[in-house]
Amino acid sequence: MSIGHTLLALLESGPRHGYDLKRAFDEKFGHDRPLHYGQVYSTMSRLLKNGLVAVDGVEAGGGPERKRYAITEAGVTDVSQWLAQPEKPEPYLQSTLYTKVVLALLTGRSAAELLDLQRTEHLRLMRILTDRKRQGDLADQLICDHALFHLEADLRWLELTSARLSRLASEIGAAGRPGPDDPKKAGA
């Protein structure tokens, strides 16, 4: 997610202070990863430097001065261009899970156990997300659906990989190679 573009788009409804931007961001998008204040202010500083926002006013308070930011025409154009740009699909061609499966096979460890453990973890997370979805508003339901669909695809991959472990071991040259947990290695 582009934090800068998100903050710019939030400014289209009117000028806001950094604190208000953080609160709006967290309310709409930060359920699982709220923004840090430092992120907001460093992003706003960069947007200001690039001419995408302007300081609309400064208020004195009990602490540091509070700047109110407004989006500029250049900022509106930038958000429009960003929204019109399709996101690049992210294929997971070098996932950590795939790497672990291959390394387990190469070292003689049980890739099947690794896949079973991962399946259990995926199912645990799917139960949590399903409960969250039931209790959430529409926005929460949509983000949970997105995550659940990705987890379902991962589960399909886990099943397919489990069914092909012997063939994969053979193709990567791991068949019959004892690993550190294999009693044959110790001469048993």
C-alpha positions as a LaTeX table, in Angstrom:
\begin{tabular}{lrrr}
\hline
Residue & $x$ (\AA) & $y$ (\AA) & $z$ (\AA) \\
\hline
Met1 & 0.00 & 0.00 & 0.00 \\
Ser2 & 1.25 & 3.46 & $-0.80$ \\
Ile3 & 0.94 & 5.39 & 2.45 \\
Gly4 & 1.64 & 8.68 & 0.68 \\
His5 & $-1.15$ & 8.20 & $-1.84$ \\
Thr6 & $-3.52$ & 7.03 & 0.87 \\
Leu7 & $-2.85$ & 10.11 & 3.00 \\
Leu8 & $-3.20$ & 12.35 & $-0.07$ \\
Ala9 & $-6.57$ & 10.81 & $-0.92$ \\
Leu10 & $-7.72$ & 11.28 & 2.68 \\
Leu11 & $-6.88$ & 14.98 & 2.33 \\
Glu12 & $-9.24$ & 15.34 & $-0.63$ \\
Ser13 & $-12.17$ & 15.67 & 1.79 \\
Gly14 & $-10.51$ & 18.71 & 3.36 \\
Pro15 & $-7.43$ & 19.92 & 5.25 \\
Arg16 & $-6.32$ & 17.89 & 8.28 \\
His17 & $-3.64$ & 17.75 & 10.92 \\
Gly18 & $-1.21$ & 14.82 & 10.99 \\
Tyr19 & $-2.99$ & 13.39 & 14.04 \\
Asp20 & $-6.33$ & 13.43 & 12.17 \\
Leu21 & $-4.73$ & 11.76 & 9.14 \\
Lys22 & $-3.28$ & 8.99 & 11.31 \\
Arg23 & $-6.63$ & 8.42 & 13.02 \\
Ala24 & $-8.49$ & 8.29 & 9.67 \\
Phe25 & $-5.88$ & 5.94 & 8.18 \\
Asp26 & $-5.95$ & 3.60 & 11.18 \\
Glu27 & $-9.75$ & 3.59 & 11.22 \\
Lys28 & $-10.03$ & 2.66 & 7.54 \\
Phe29 & $-6.86$ & 0.66 & 6.81 \\
Gly30 & $-4.75$ & 0.14 & 9.92 \\
His31 & $-6.68$ & $-2.48$ & 11.88 \\
Asp32 & $-3.75$ & $-4.88$ & 11.76 \\
Arg33 & $-0.93$ & $-2.39$ & 11.20 \\
Pro34 & $-1.62$ & 1.10 & 12.49 \\
Leu35 & 0.63 & 3.88 & 11.26 \\
His36 & 3.26 & 5.30 & 13.55 \\
Tyr37 & 3.15 & 9.06 & 14.03 \\
Gly38 & 6.70 & 9.26 & 12.66 \\
Gln39 & 5.51 & 7.63 & 9.41 \\
Val40 & 2.74 & 10.19 & 9.04 \\
Tyr41 & 4.97 & 13.19 & 9.62 \\
Ser42 & 7.87 & 11.95 & 7.49 \\
Thr43 & 5.41 & 11.16 & 4.67 \\
Met44 & 3.76 & 14.57 & 4.98 \\
Ser45 & 7.18 & 16.24 & 4.92 \\
Arg46 & 8.03 & 14.39 & 1.68 \\
Leu47 & 4.64 & 15.26 & 0.13 \\
Leu48 & 5.16 & 18.91 & 1.11 \\
Lys49 & 8.65 & 18.93 & $-0.44$ \\
Asn50 & 7.24 & 17.41 & $-3.65$ \\
Gly51 & 4.47 & 20.00 & $-3.89$ \\
Leu52 & 1.63 & 17.50 & $-3.42$ \\
Val53 & 0.41 & 19.11 & $-0.19$ \\
Ala54 & 0.65 & 22.58 & 1.28 \\
Val55 & 0.48 & 23.83 & 4.84 \\
Asp56 & $-3.01$ & 25.26 & 5.24 \\
Gly57 & $-2.45$ & 26.66 & 8.70 \\
Val58 & $-0.44$ & 26.32 & 11.89 \\
Glu59 & $-1.99$ & 26.21 & 15.33 \\
Ala60 & $-0.16$ & 26.74 & 18.58 \\
Gly61 & $-1.08$ & 24.48 & 21.43 \\
Gly62 & 0.24 & 23.11 & 24.68 \\
Gly63 & 2.90 & 21.20 & 22.73 \\
Pro64 & 4.52 & 21.64 & 19.36 \\
Glu65 & 2.79 & 23.66 & 16.66 \\
Arg66 & 0.22 & 21.68 & 14.71 \\
Lys67 & 0.35 & 22.01 & 10.94 \\
Arg68 & $-2.83$ & 21.54 & 8.96 \\
Tyr69 & $-2.19$ & 20.07 & 5.52 \\
Ala70 & $-4.22$ & 20.52 & 2.34 \\
Ile71 & $-3.84$ & 18.63 & $-0.92$ \\
Thr72 & $-2.68$ & 20.66 & $-3.93$ \\
Glu73 & $-3.89$ & 20.29 & $-7.52$ \\
Ala74 & $-0.70$ & 18.37 & $-8.23$ \\
Gly75 & $-1.60$ & 16.07 & $-5.33$ \\
Val76 & $-5.11$ & 15.48 & $-6.69$ \\
Thr77 & $-3.61$ & 14.65 & $-10.10$ \\
Asp78 & $-1.10$ & 12.29 & $-8.49$ \\
Val79 & $-3.84$ & 10.43 & $-6.57$ \\
Ser80 & $-5.96$ & 10.18 & $-9.74$ \\
Gln81 & $-3.06$ & 8.70 & $-11.68$ \\
Trp82 & $-2.27$ & 6.25 & $-8.85$ \\
Leu83 & $-5.89$ & 5.10 & $-8.60$ \\
Ala84 & $-6.09$ & 4.59 & $-12.38$ \\
Gln85 & $-2.96$ & 2.43 & $-12.38$ \\
Pro86 & $-3.72$ & $-1.32$ & $-11.96$ \\
Glu87 & $-1.76$ & $-3.08$ & $-9.25$ \\
Lys88 & 0.80 & $-5.58$ & $-10.47$ \\
Pro89 & $-0.27$ & $-9.09$ & $-9.50$ \\
Glu90 & 2.31 & $-10.56$ & $-7.15$ \\
Pro91 & 3.06 & $-14.16$ & $-8.04$ \\
Tyr92 & 4.94 & $-15.92$ & $-5.26$ \\
Leu93 & 7.58 & $-17.57$ & $-7.43$ \\
Gln94 & 10.18 & $-17.69$ & $-4.66$ \\
Ser95 & 8.20 & $-18.21$ & $-1.50$ \\
Thr96 & 9.85 & $-19.12$ & 1.78 \\
Leu97 & 7.52 & $-22.10$ & 2.09 \\
Tyr98 & 8.67 & $-23.55$ & $-1.24$ \\
Thr99 & 12.29 & $-23.01$ & $-0.21$ \\
Lys100 & 11.68 & $-24.85$ & 3.07 \\
Val101 & 10.10 & $-27.81$ & 1.26 \\
Val102 & 13.07 & $-28.14$ & $-1.10$ \\
Leu103 & 15.60 & $-27.75$ & 1.70 \\
Ala104 & 13.79 & $-30.32$ & 3.85 \\
Leu105 & 14.02 & $-32.78$ & 0.95 \\
Leu106 & 17.66 & $-31.97$ & 0.23 \\
Thr107 & 18.64 & $-32.46$ & 3.88 \\
Gly108 & 16.60 & $-35.62$ & 4.40 \\
Arg109 & 14.11 & $-34.01$ & 6.75 \\
Ser110 & 10.39 & $-34.64$ & 6.47 \\
Ala111 & 8.86 & $-32.26$ & 3.95 \\
Ala112 & 5.50 & $-33.95$ & 4.59 \\
Glu113 & 5.64 & $-32.94$ & 8.27 \\
Leu114 & 6.59 & $-29.41$ & 7.29 \\
Leu115 & 3.57 & $-29.23$ & 4.96 \\
Asp116 & 1.27 & $-30.67$ & 7.66 \\
Leu117 & 2.46 & $-28.08$ & 10.19 \\
Gln118 & 1.94 & $-25.31$ & 7.66 \\
Arg119 & $-1.56$ & $-26.61$ & 6.80 \\
Thr120 & $-2.43$ & $-26.54$ & 10.53 \\
Glu121 & $-1.18$ & $-22.94$ & 10.82 \\
His122 & $-3.14$ & $-21.86$ & 7.74 \\
Leu123 & $-6.33$ & $-23.45$ & 9.09 \\
Arg124 & $-5.80$ & $-21.76$ & 12.49 \\
Leu125 & $-5.47$ & $-18.36$ & 10.84 \\
Met126 & $-8.48$ & $-19.03$ & 8.61 \\
Arg127 & $-10.62$ & $-19.73$ & 11.72 \\
Ile128 & $-9.48$ & $-16.44$ & 13.28 \\
Leu129 & $-10.23$ & $-14.49$ & 10.10 \\
Thr130 & $-13.62$ & $-16.18$ & 9.69 \\
Asp131 & $-14.59$ & $-15.17$ & 13.25 \\
Arg132 & $-13.35$ & $-11.62$ & 12.62 \\
Lys133 & $-15.34$ & $-11.52$ & 9.38 \\
Arg134 & $-18.55$ & $-12.59$ & 11.15 \\
Gln135 & $-18.19$ & $-9.83$ & 13.72 \\
Gly136 & $-16.88$ & $-7.08$ & 11.45 \\
Asp137 & $-18.42$ & $-4.37$ & 9.35 \\
Leu138 & $-18.41$ & $-4.55$ & 5.55 \\
Ala139 & $-14.89$ & $-3.14$ & 5.23 \\
Asp140 & $-13.56$ & $-5.73$ & 7.68 \\
Gln141 & $-15.48$ & $-8.49$ & 5.88 \\
Leu142 & $-13.92$ & $-7.51$ & 2.55 \\
Ile143 & $-10.34$ & $-7.43$ & 3.88 \\
Cys144 & $-10.89$ & $-10.78$ & 5.62 \\
Asp145 & $-12.29$ & $-12.26$ & 2.39 \\
His146 & $-9.16$ & $-11.09$ & 0.55 \\
Ala147 & $-6.91$ & $-12.78$ & 3.10 \\
Leu148 & $-9.06$ & $-15.94$ & 3.22 \\
Phe149 & $-8.97$ & $-16.35$ & $-0.56$ \\
His150 & $-5.16$ & $-16.13$ & $-0.49$ \\
Leu151 & $-5.00$ & $-18.69$ & 2.32 \\
Glu152 & $-7.32$ & $-21.00$ & 0.37 \\
Ala153 & $-4.98$ & $-20.79$ & $-2.61$ \\
Asp154 & $-2.06$ & $-21.62$ & $-0.31$ \\
Leu155 & $-3.94$ & $-24.64$ & 1.03 \\
Arg156 & $-4.50$ & $-25.89$ & $-2.51$ \\
Trp157 & $-0.76$ & $-25.52$ & $-3.13$ \\
Leu158 & 0.03 & $-27.41$ & 0.10 \\
Glu159 & $-2.19$ & $-30.31$ & $-0.98$ \\
Leu160 & $-0.75$ & $-30.40$ & $-4.48$ \\
Thr161 & 2.80 & $-30.27$ & $-3.18$ \\
Ser162 & 2.10 & $-33.05$ & $-0.66$ \\
Ala163 & 0.86 & $-35.24$ & $-3.50$ \\
Arg164 & 4.01 & $-34.53$ & $-5.53$ \\
Leu165 & 6.71 & $-34.81$ & $-2.85$ \\
Ser166 & 8.24 & $-38.05$ & $-4.16$ \\
Arg167 & 8.47 & $-36.67$ & $-7.67$ \\
Leu168 & 9.94 & $-33.37$ & $-6.43$ \\
Ala169 & 12.53 & $-35.22$ & $-4.35$ \\
Ser170 & 13.52 & $-37.21$ & $-7.41$ \\
Glu171 & 13.76 & $-34.16$ & $-9.67$ \\
Ile172 & 15.93 & $-32.14$ & $-7.28$ \\
Gly173 & 18.20 & $-35.10$ & $-6.65$ \\
Ala174 & 17.17 & $-35.60$ & $-3.04$ \\
Ala175 & 15.77 & $-39.12$ & $-3.33$ \\
Gly176 & 17.46 & $-41.52$ & $-0.95$ \\
Arg177 & 19.83 & $-38.88$ & 0.45 \\
Pro178 & 19.83 & $-39.29$ & 4.24 \\
Gly179 & 19.43 & $-36.21$ & 6.37 \\
Pro180 & 20.43 & $-35.34$ & 9.93 \\
Asp181 & 17.26 & $-36.93$ & 11.38 \\
Asp182 & 17.57 & $-40.16$ & 9.35 \\
Pro183 & 18.78 & $-43.17$ & 11.39 \\
Lys184 & 20.39 & $-44.64$ & 8.24 \\
Lys185 & 22.88 & $-41.76$ & 8.31 \\
Ala186 & 24.21 & $-42.87$ & 11.69 \\
Gly187 & 24.67 & $-46.40$ & 10.37 \\
Ala188 & 21.62 & $-47.88$ & 12.14 \\
\hline
\end{tabular}
